Amino acid sequence: MPSQYTVGVDEVTVDDPFWSPWIERNREVTIEYQYEQLEESGTLENFRRAIEGKSGGFQGMWFQDSDAYKWLEAASYELAKADDPDLRERVDEVIDLVARAQEDSGYLNTYFQLVEPDNRWTNLNIMHELYCAGHLIEAAVAHHEATGETALLDVAVAFADHIDDTFGDEVDGVPGHEGIELALVRLYRVTDEERYLDLAQYFVDLRGHDDRLQWELEHSAAIGGASWDDGALIPAEGGGSLLLDDEGEYVGAYAQAQAPVREQEAVEGHSVRAMYLYAGVADLLAERDDAELRAALDRLWANMTEKRMYVTGGIGSAHRHEGFTEDYDLPNESAYAETCAAVGSVFWTQRLFELDPDPAYADLVERTLYNGFLAGVGMDGEEFFYVNPLASDGDHHRSGWFTCACCPPNAARLFASLGQYCYSTAGGELYVTQYVGSHLSTAVDGTAVELDQESALPWDGEVTLDIEADGTVPVSLRIPEWAADATVTVDGEEVDHDGSGFVRLERDWGGERVELTLEQTAEFVAAHPAVEADAGRLAVERGPLVYCAEAVDNERPLHHYAVDETGEVEASHDAGRLDGVTVLDVDATVPDPDGWDGELYRPVDETERENTDLELVPYYAWDNRDPGAMAVWYRRA
Ligand code: FUB
Ligand code: ZN
């Protein structure tokens, strides 16, 4: 039987002073705006042309279909929470186009249908057919769960069956861009069809085997370095692509094919691909035990979090291949930290929690949600960062849409399903993993539970939970890694705990009120000495938030400031700034401007520094006001 612990999106209603405005904007602005973009970018037109049996005229990236699928997924999560006739109509309209574009064989990919009908499945590494199929399946499952309808699920099943018939027989190979693995497990969970699980297993097990690499090399080189021009794919002369290094050698690591997954030691290559793959492996493990694969995921997650992740939870240091580089290589200004990679990290890490409810996983989900992910979305809901640097000289800004529009709809589907990340019923317990105001109505091991949560995070650490259940249910509350101190009471009576991990409360719940006070103090953070970019620097966190300095809040150029870590940090809530944020003022010094007229260099002992404050705002909120420099890591005084 399918096993999963994820709490359904319709079982949680988020009602939170911090998150609800983001979720409402996502629903009212972003999802609407993205629908318009599907039309404007030609994405829907590609489906129409495929329906009409036309040839050529394809618009956008060759994986453009996935934008429609991600939009459908996000919109479906919204429909699961509340019916909305207008949204439903649009969803039905897009589903109708998708369904009619599907060929009788089950095949569906408008790029290949319009542009390269004879080259299907010939370039799995670059051409994203399986990636698009994965997004289609995810959308279909979400739509089915939201509405009970099968219009899109039927399309996904037909395509999955076509893939199942084709792969391992006519074609052998793995997708360059993963995503189908986790989708197939989701499909298995709603259909109970074991063959989808087998297919996911096939893609996971085949990755990284040498004969496949050679196969992929030959096919990838054919269009290596491809560019897009006026609706046509232009192969680069003599090949050369992201999959080839400077010597023209195939770099399997780009697509996590450096070794079979079960033997992999470090997170490598394109970071979104890696996250989707490992999320899929985690899903597979929830259904089929495999000690080797499990150990591999532990190693990979440890490598990522201990050596290859930004303090914001962002991942992927290099633009060149949108991915990981080496241990401790974490440049700030040139960081890639794609918004999609943060989304993928949340997917993977949440799934690891479902396998093994370790609070460290929930801590990372929280860190990534509030920082690496949230910065990717503008406070107007219409502008997005693709790339999330940790320092800027003032020329990095959000955009409305991108030629490669992967990030905006990814953010939309995460916001729309945020409730799923707040609770888990792993192993027959109820875990409160995120402190987000919400109502939960679920069953834990067959026992109905209703829970109301109010939370003052991220600004204050007060959380209240009112719990009712039809019987005895263990409820575990996470003490976040950042909580300097935590008190827990049940109906006013203090509960003993060791101050870390989970506080487990097991009882027959009859409306008891649980109160949590999580002490938030601003903390100075240093990076591992091997991180060259952060040497001699510190960052500031408070509660789940990483802070940054922006030019607009500070008089002097940011490079003048040196922060005094022995000094005071003043926290004050400013309701008028950035929709209401807690601002931090940290003690700092800046150079005395006197005596420099006509001088470029002076003896150090003739220079003075002045005391001042450096004002910090949450990193997620940067670049929402006047453009200017930004920094997360400051020089230590
Ligand atoms: O290739 C599809 C998506 O586009 C990837 O996930 C992103 O990194 C961007 O390259
Ligand atoms: Zn992206």
XYZ file of C-alpha atoms and ligand atoms in Angstrom:
648
model
C 0.000 0.000 0.000
C 1.238 3.500 -0.696
C 2.641 5.079 2.419
C 3.000 8.783 2.940
C 2.898 11.046 5.910
C 2.539 14.363 4.202
C -0.438 16.266 5.499
C -2.742 17.092 2.586
C -2.928 20.640 1.360
C -6.664 20.740 2.106
C -6.091 19.610 5.684
C -4.289 22.807 6.645
C -5.687 26.320 6.406
C -2.950 28.853 6.895
C -4.045 31.964 8.737
C -0.900 33.685 9.800
C 0.005 37.353 10.122
C 3.332 36.807 8.383
C 2.624 34.153 5.749
C -0.998 34.874 4.836
C -0.241 38.113 2.955
C 2.318 36.212 0.860
C -0.111 33.394 0.196
C -2.921 35.810 -0.660
C -0.667 37.744 -3.021
C 0.360 34.467 -4.547
C -3.278 33.571 -5.093
C -4.537 36.970 -6.172
C -1.568 38.429 -7.995
C 1.016 35.802 -8.877
C -1.258 33.011 -10.082
C -3.307 35.492 -12.137
C -0.202 37.128 -13.528
C 1.354 33.794 -14.403
C -1.742 32.742 -16.248
C -1.405 35.875 -18.387
C 2.251 35.040 -18.939
C 1.323 31.560 -20.163
C -0.584 33.301 -22.916
C 1.943 36.055 -23.540
C 4.957 33.753 -23.664
C 3.294 31.501 -26.228
C 3.107 28.546 -23.842
C -0.606 27.969 -24.414
C -0.248 28.726 -28.106
C 2.223 25.830 -28.362
C -0.510 23.486 -27.136
C -2.999 25.003 -29.599
C -0.618 24.485 -32.502
C -0.018 20.907 -31.454
C -3.795 20.338 -31.301
C -4.128 21.677 -34.820
C -1.387 19.322 -35.991
C 0.789 22.225 -37.101
C 4.493 22.071 -37.611
C 7.038 24.608 -36.313
C 6.214 27.953 -34.752
C 7.087 26.722 -31.272
C 7.653 29.579 -28.819
C 9.912 29.681 -25.801
C 12.290 27.215 -24.202
C 12.009 23.583 -25.248
C 10.673 22.796 -21.774
C 8.085 25.571 -21.899
C 5.219 23.087 -21.371
C 6.415 22.735 -17.784
C 5.399 26.347 -17.042
C 1.796 25.454 -17.783
C 2.028 22.334 -15.639
C 3.548 24.163 -12.664
C 0.854 26.803 -12.962
C -1.799 24.069 -13.008
C -0.258 22.509 -9.926
C -0.245 25.799 -8.003
C -3.789 26.641 -9.089
C -4.959 23.162 -8.083
C -3.601 23.608 -4.561
C -5.659 26.761 -4.343
C -8.748 24.946 -5.608
C -8.203 22.282 -2.957
C -8.439 24.957 -0.274
C -11.448 26.813 -1.642
C -13.466 26.599 -4.781
C -13.139 29.605 -7.028
C -15.231 29.422 -10.202
C -13.022 31.843 -12.154
C -9.849 29.984 -11.330
C -11.532 26.640 -11.969
C -12.596 27.844 -15.397
C -9.036 28.786 -16.324
C -7.689 25.545 -14.962
C -10.247 23.603 -17.001
C -9.387 25.605 -20.083
C -5.659 24.850 -19.743
C -6.356 21.176 -18.981
C -8.514 20.983 -22.072
C -5.644 22.292 -24.203
C -3.182 19.892 -22.624
C -5.513 16.925 -23.073
C -6.269 17.708 -26.689
C -2.589 18.177 -27.518
C -1.799 14.647 -26.345
C -1.213 12.130 -29.094
C -3.118 8.858 -29.222
C 0.023 7.037 -28.152
C 0.032 9.056 -24.930
C 3.073 11.102 -25.990
C 2.885 14.772 -25.115
C 5.563 17.384 -25.558
C 4.699 20.342 -27.744
C 8.328 21.120 -28.586
C 8.881 17.719 -30.167
C 5.416 17.597 -31.649
C 5.987 20.915 -33.420
C 9.706 21.052 -34.055
C 11.446 17.684 -33.950
C 8.837 14.962 -34.317
C 11.455 12.424 -35.417
C 13.844 13.035 -32.562
C 11.772 12.043 -29.569
C 13.690 10.478 -26.719
C 16.985 10.977 -28.553
C 18.462 13.530 -26.207
C 17.322 12.850 -22.703
C 20.000 14.961 -21.125
C 19.180 18.247 -22.694
C 15.709 17.999 -24.046
C 13.638 17.696 -20.872
C 10.860 15.448 -22.184
C 10.882 13.458 -18.953
C 11.172 16.637 -16.885
C 8.047 18.033 -18.559
C 6.320 14.695 -18.059
C 7.186 14.906 -14.366
C 5.623 18.329 -14.018
C 2.550 17.141 -15.915
C 2.165 14.217 -13.523
C 2.626 16.427 -10.462
C -0.020 18.841 -11.730
C -2.355 15.975 -12.505
C -2.059 14.463 -9.039
C -2.591 17.855 -7.415
C -5.616 18.529 -9.618
C -7.099 15.117 -8.926
C -6.588 15.490 -5.191
C -8.115 18.956 -5.290
C -11.185 18.209 -7.375
C -11.601 14.454 -7.516
C -11.690 14.858 -11.303
C -9.591 12.781 -13.654
C -9.370 15.012 -16.738
C -5.688 15.763 -16.188
C -4.907 12.551 -14.339
C -6.014 10.566 -17.393
C -3.540 12.527 -19.515
C -0.753 11.916 -17.019
C -1.543 8.215 -16.750
C -1.584 7.828 -20.528
C 1.780 9.576 -20.819
C 3.269 7.634 -17.904
C 2.090 4.393 -19.539
C 3.660 5.480 -22.816
C 6.932 6.200 -21.024
C 6.710 2.878 -19.238
C 6.216 1.067 -22.552
C 9.072 2.965 -24.182
C 11.771 2.927 -21.517
C 13.827 -0.094 -20.673
C 12.859 -1.498 -24.032
C 12.903 0.771 -27.078
C 14.920 3.393 -25.233
C 17.219 3.079 -22.249
C 18.321 6.147 -20.377
C 17.737 8.632 -17.629
C 16.555 12.222 -17.808
C 19.241 14.892 -17.716
C 16.861 16.991 -15.670
C 15.234 14.911 -13.008
C 11.728 15.420 -11.705
C 9.943 12.430 -13.147
C 11.128 10.190 -10.313
C 9.219 11.985 -7.556
C 6.272 12.497 -9.892
C 5.992 8.781 -10.601
C 5.916 8.026 -6.885
C 3.120 10.581 -6.506
C 1.288 8.920 -9.364
C 1.708 5.526 -7.734
C 0.241 6.916 -4.533
C -2.980 7.974 -6.180
C -3.343 5.059 -8.588
C -1.839 2.211 -6.551
C -0.165 1.046 -9.767
C 3.132 -0.556 -8.792
C 4.557 -0.134 -12.300
C 4.989 3.606 -11.720
C 7.091 2.853 -8.699
C 9.115 0.385 -10.757
C 9.649 3.047 -13.389
C 10.836 5.550 -10.778
C 13.187 2.881 -9.462
C 14.451 2.234 -12.988
C 15.351 5.916 -13.466
C 17.056 6.092 -10.081
C 19.018 2.855 -10.499
C 20.166 3.528 -14.039
C 21.647 6.939 -13.324
C 25.415 6.956 -13.204
C 26.182 3.731 -15.016
C 28.979 4.080 -17.502
C 27.370 2.719 -20.623
C 24.543 5.180 -20.125
C 26.938 8.072 -19.804
C 28.423 7.239 -23.161
C 25.007 6.999 -24.704
C 24.046 10.324 -23.236
C 27.271 11.924 -24.371
C 26.719 10.961 -27.953
C 23.211 12.276 -27.994
C 23.896 15.429 -25.991
C 26.833 16.432 -28.122
C 24.585 16.474 -31.137
C 23.012 19.698 -29.959
C 25.628 20.716 -27.414
C 25.664 24.414 -26.636
C 22.306 24.761 -28.259
C 20.790 28.180 -28.260
C 17.355 29.382 -28.907
C 16.623 31.783 -31.717
C 13.262 32.830 -33.007
C 11.564 29.599 -32.164
C 14.314 27.372 -33.465
C 16.978 25.375 -31.700
C 20.400 26.315 -33.023
C 23.118 23.739 -32.369
C 26.497 25.193 -31.487
C 29.257 24.522 -33.931
C 31.086 21.351 -33.054
C 28.930 20.681 -30.032
C 30.019 21.772 -26.574
C 27.404 22.168 -23.919
C 26.894 22.388 -20.228
C 27.574 18.694 -20.208
C 31.046 19.087 -21.651
C 33.974 20.571 -19.782
C 36.697 22.797 -21.274
C 38.446 19.803 -22.790
C 35.225 18.616 -24.334
C 34.967 15.794 -21.826
C 31.582 14.694 -20.641
C 30.860 15.801 -17.118
C 28.314 13.411 -15.787
C 28.183 15.249 -12.497
C 26.243 18.072 -14.120
C 23.273 15.721 -14.171
C 24.176 13.774 -11.017
C 25.565 10.934 -13.107
C 29.066 11.003 -11.616
C 28.321 7.646 -9.999
C 25.286 5.491 -9.324
C 23.097 7.346 -6.833
C 23.735 4.778 -4.120
C 27.481 5.441 -4.373
C 27.382 9.230 -4.536
C 29.376 11.093 -1.920
C 28.676 14.762 -2.587
C 25.965 16.929 -4.090
C 27.231 17.796 -7.542
C 26.227 19.603 -10.671
C 23.043 21.470 -11.421
C 21.425 22.108 -8.070
C 17.741 22.003 -9.061
C 18.305 18.705 -10.822
C 20.041 17.329 -7.750
C 17.238 18.395 -5.425
C 14.507 16.894 -7.569
C 16.444 13.639 -7.915
C 17.069 13.260 -4.199
C 13.475 14.203 -3.378
C 12.420 11.416 -5.740
C 14.802 8.974 -4.085
C 13.378 9.894 -0.694
C 9.873 9.257 -2.021
C 10.969 5.909 -3.347
C 12.485 5.048 0.028
C 9.188 5.819 1.735
C 7.722 2.999 -0.318
C 10.667 0.609 -0.583
C 13.380 0.213 2.012
C 16.881 0.326 0.638
C 19.650 0.775 3.179
C 22.251 1.736 0.584
C 20.146 4.436 -0.995
C 19.146 5.701 2.426
C 22.792 5.964 3.468
C 23.560 7.790 0.232
C 20.874 10.391 0.952
C 22.267 10.902 4.455
C 25.757 11.445 3.053
C 24.515 13.800 0.378
C 22.387 15.876 2.728
C 25.283 16.109 5.193
C 27.615 17.207 2.413
C 25.151 19.848 1.262
C 24.345 21.290 4.665
C 27.836 21.069 6.133
C 29.867 22.211 3.143
C 27.868 23.517 0.196
C 25.012 25.655 1.439
C 24.630 29.362 2.040
C 23.528 30.611 5.444
C 20.195 31.464 3.794
C 19.643 27.814 2.869
C 20.364 28.789 -0.755
C 22.363 26.299 -2.811
C 24.409 26.366 -6.008
C 27.493 28.591 -6.048
C 28.121 28.937 -9.752
C 26.264 30.535 -12.648
C 28.256 28.532 -15.204
C 26.216 25.371 -14.663
C 23.621 26.665 -12.211
C 25.030 24.464 -9.545
C 27.321 23.154 -6.867
C 31.066 23.536 -7.143
C 33.405 22.444 -4.357
C 33.193 22.131 -0.611
C 33.202 25.551 1.071
C 33.138 27.428 -2.223
C 30.405 29.897 -1.320
C 31.035 33.261 -2.952
C 28.488 35.893 -1.984
C 28.139 38.341 -4.825
C 28.430 35.717 -7.541
C 26.259 33.168 -5.741
C 23.708 31.472 -7.969
C 21.358 30.112 -5.292
C 18.501 29.733 -7.742
C 15.031 30.167 -6.302
C 14.055 26.784 -7.785
C 16.968 25.164 -5.970
C 15.682 26.513 -2.646
C 12.240 25.142 -3.516
C 13.846 21.803 -4.403
C 15.780 21.750 -1.152
C 12.517 22.213 0.755
C 11.005 19.323 -1.222
C 13.918 17.010 -0.507
C 14.394 17.990 3.118
C 10.710 17.689 3.981
C 10.722 14.204 2.482
C 13.728 13.271 4.591
C 11.740 14.372 7.610
C 8.921 12.047 6.559
C 11.446 9.179 6.486
C 13.088 10.083 9.763
C 11.529 12.873 11.842
C 14.763 14.534 12.799
C 14.266 18.178 13.820
C 17.345 19.179 11.811
C 15.326 18.632 8.648
C 12.510 20.876 9.853
C 15.096 23.465 10.895
C 16.454 23.568 7.365
C 12.994 23.756 5.820
C 12.352 26.769 8.063
C 15.679 28.425 7.235
C 15.136 27.957 3.522
C 11.518 29.077 3.532
C 12.174 32.328 5.385
C 15.399 33.203 3.626
C 16.716 31.481 0.510
C 13.255 30.894 -0.898
C 11.356 33.985 0.216
C 13.952 36.404 -1.137
C 13.149 34.989 -4.571
C 9.733 36.625 -4.561
C 9.109 40.359 -4.601
C 6.678 41.847 -2.140
C 4.415 42.840 -5.028
C 3.954 39.183 -6.050
C 4.859 40.104 -9.621
C 8.631 40.181 -9.594
C 11.050 37.372 -8.908
C 14.698 36.639 -8.461
C 16.030 33.729 -10.424
C 19.424 34.159 -8.745
C 19.771 35.026 -5.051
C 23.180 36.490 -4.252
C 24.201 37.307 -0.695
C 25.860 40.565 -1.692
C 25.116 43.052 -4.404
C 26.536 46.331 -5.585
C 23.022 47.441 -6.369
C 22.476 46.160 -9.864
C 20.653 42.919 -9.135
C 16.875 43.255 -9.334
C 13.805 41.112 -9.603
C 12.075 40.667 -12.960
C 8.499 40.011 -13.917
C 9.156 36.971 -16.049
C 12.125 35.208 -17.554
C 12.807 33.633 -20.903
C 13.466 30.572 -18.815
C 10.568 31.010 -16.413
C 11.204 28.089 -14.073
C 11.323 30.028 -10.791
C 8.075 32.040 -10.648
C 5.698 29.084 -11.000
C 7.864 27.034 -8.657
C 7.448 29.737 -6.008
C 3.719 29.778 -6.740
C 3.313 26.064 -6.103
C 5.280 26.234 -2.872
C 3.281 29.159 -1.470
C 0.030 27.494 -2.486
C 0.974 24.318 -0.634
C 2.789 25.879 2.320
C 0.454 24.250 4.854
C 1.893 20.854 3.905
C 5.220 21.824 5.385
C 3.870 22.823 8.800
C 2.827 19.411 10.078
C 3.687 15.791 9.565
C 2.160 12.549 10.718
C 5.361 10.572 10.260
C 5.388 7.271 12.138
C 1.920 7.742 13.652
C 2.736 10.909 15.578
C 1.708 14.464 14.920
C 4.716 16.682 14.433
C 4.325 20.429 14.482
C 7.266 21.251 12.276
C 6.690 24.905 11.421
C 5.198 27.632 13.558
C 2.776 29.114 11.112
C -0.708 30.199 12.227
C -3.095 27.622 10.839
C -5.938 25.233 11.403
C -5.174 21.540 10.952
C -7.794 18.891 10.536
C -6.304 15.465 9.972
C -6.124 11.902 11.233
C -3.110 10.479 12.990
C -3.052 6.695 12.772
C -6.811 6.767 12.324
C -7.525 9.200 15.167
C -9.105 12.500 14.146
C -7.254 15.590 15.338
C -8.155 19.271 15.152
C -5.456 21.774 15.936
C -5.487 25.570 15.937
C -2.158 27.304 15.864
C -1.373 30.976 16.385
C 2.162 32.154 15.921
C 3.967 35.455 16.308
C 6.965 34.254 14.281
C 9.205 35.450 12.817
C 9.098 38.627 14.905
C 8.310 37.094 18.318
C 8.522 33.609 19.715
C 5.010 33.160 21.131
C 3.067 30.192 19.795
C -0.307 28.866 20.955
C -1.841 25.531 19.993
C -5.346 24.375 20.885
C -5.683 20.648 20.337
C -8.623 18.277 20.246
C -8.576 14.632 19.269
C -10.841 11.604 19.268
C -8.336 9.653 21.315
C -4.740 9.587 22.439
C -2.335 11.190 20.019
C 1.346 11.988 20.520
C 2.052 15.578 19.487
C 5.677 16.626 19.097
C 6.616 20.282 19.043
C 9.866 21.365 17.469
C 12.231 23.501 19.468
C 13.963 25.384 16.659
C 17.758 25.359 16.572
C 17.742 29.145 16.972
C 15.683 29.246 20.195
C 17.994 30.479 22.939
C 15.487 29.177 25.461
C 12.082 27.569 25.201
C 9.252 27.085 27.643
C 6.289 24.849 26.998
C 3.089 24.782 29.047
C -0.102 22.747 28.766
C -3.080 24.600 30.245
C -0.613 26.748 32.134
C 1.453 23.894 33.565
C 5.085 23.865 32.544
C 6.426 20.794 30.764
C 9.988 19.609 31.356
C 12.159 19.223 28.292
C 15.813 19.283 27.434
C 15.659 22.426 25.325
C 16.327 20.873 21.952
C 14.727 18.714 19.298
C 11.106 17.834 19.966
C 8.948 18.138 23.053
C 6.623 15.142 22.950
C 3.197 15.478 24.532
C 1.046 12.365 24.503
C -2.512 12.578 25.787
C -6.158 12.265 25.039
C -6.607 15.806 23.769
C -9.764 17.600 24.816
C -9.118 21.186 23.838
C -5.997 21.759 25.942
C -4.024 24.872 25.193
C -0.312 24.422 24.617
C 1.821 27.538 24.818
C 5.351 27.804 23.572
C 7.713 30.662 24.177
C 10.749 30.524 21.952
C 13.332 33.057 22.949
C 14.647 35.010 20.017
C 17.907 36.830 20.385
C 19.976 38.302 17.618
C 22.964 36.113 16.990
C 26.275 36.766 15.273
C 27.249 33.893 13.036
C 30.648 33.011 11.592
C 31.286 30.704 8.642
C 33.655 27.715 8.632
C 37.219 29.023 8.202
C 37.473 27.285 4.833
C 34.848 29.616 3.355
C 37.146 32.224 1.871
C 34.333 34.604 0.956
C 33.293 34.968 4.601
C 36.747 35.110 6.208
C 36.858 37.793 8.888
C 33.144 38.396 8.497
C 29.976 37.737 10.403
C 26.306 37.493 9.584
C 23.375 38.272 11.852
C 20.350 36.078 12.473
C 17.345 36.554 14.680
C 14.883 33.712 15.095
C 14.460 32.046 11.705
C 15.582 35.131 9.791
C 18.931 35.934 8.272
C 19.455 39.688 8.119
C 21.130 41.910 5.565
C 22.246 45.510 5.290
C 20.846 47.603 2.466
C 22.231 50.896 1.268
C 18.827 52.537 1.580
C 18.884 52.153 5.389
C 22.465 53.209 5.962
C 24.237 56.507 5.412
C 27.682 55.269 4.467
C 28.633 52.855 1.687
C 28.244 49.361 3.143
C 31.932 48.535 2.815
C 32.733 51.241 5.402
C 31.049 49.352 8.224
C 32.780 46.942 10.575
C 30.446 45.260 13.047
C 31.299 45.020 16.724
C 30.219 41.561 17.818
C 30.693 42.457 21.475
C 28.235 45.299 21.147
C 24.511 45.618 21.622
C 21.884 44.641 19.090
C 18.728 46.649 19.266
C 15.623 45.034 17.807
C 12.630 47.225 17.041
C 9.537 46.467 15.072
C 8.822 48.979 12.339
C 5.271 48.477 11.122
C 5.756 51.003 8.334
C 8.787 49.470 6.725
C 8.607 46.657 4.171
C 5.075 45.658 5.250
C 6.276 45.537 8.841
C 9.651 44.126 9.830
C 11.781 43.895 12.922
C 14.811 46.035 12.230
C 18.153 45.361 13.921
C 20.691 48.012 14.787
C 24.119 46.595 15.492
C 27.113 48.452 16.878
C 29.632 49.216 14.179
C 32.468 51.515 13.288
C 33.115 53.466 10.117
C 36.254 55.337 8.991
C 36.599 58.969 10.058
C 36.328 60.870 6.774
C 38.687 63.635 7.946
C 42.233 63.875 6.717
C 41.774 62.105 3.416
C 41.657 65.149 1.147
C 44.201 64.632 -1.602
C 45.371 61.356 -0.022
C 44.879 57.896 -1.382
C 47.006 56.115 1.247
C 47.897 57.039 4.826
C 49.649 55.273 7.714
C 47.041 53.286 9.601
C 47.878 54.887 12.945
C 46.904 58.250 11.514
C 43.404 57.020 10.667
C 40.499 56.951 13.089
C 37.230 55.114 13.180
C 33.915 56.425 14.480
C 31.226 54.526 16.320
C 27.893 54.172 14.631
C 25.120 51.640 13.993
C 24.577 49.405 11.019
C 20.895 48.937 10.355
C 19.726 45.548 9.173
C 16.504 44.252 7.666
C 15.497 40.657 6.917
C 17.290 39.287 3.871
C 14.045 38.111 2.293
C 12.886 41.730 2.009
C 15.874 43.145 0.159
C 15.519 44.935 -3.169
C 11.947 45.984 -2.505
C 12.802 49.677 -2.132
C 15.300 52.042 -3.736
C 17.985 50.060 -5.516
C 21.324 49.904 -3.795
C 24.042 47.720 -2.359
C 23.231 44.780 -0.098
C 25.349 42.523 2.079
C 24.694 39.562 4.362
C 28.277 39.170 5.608
C 29.898 42.172 7.304
C 33.477 42.787 8.308
C 34.167 42.148 11.993
C 35.403 45.165 13.861
O 16.065 23.333 -17.074
C 14.826 23.596 -16.447
C 15.024 24.648 -15.404
O 15.527 25.814 -16.026
C 16.040 24.323 -14.351
O 15.535 23.654 -13.263
C 16.560 25.661 -13.992
O 17.778 25.624 -13.326
C 16.639 26.333 -15.328
O 17.799 25.971 -15.990
Zn 14.323 28.384 -11.501
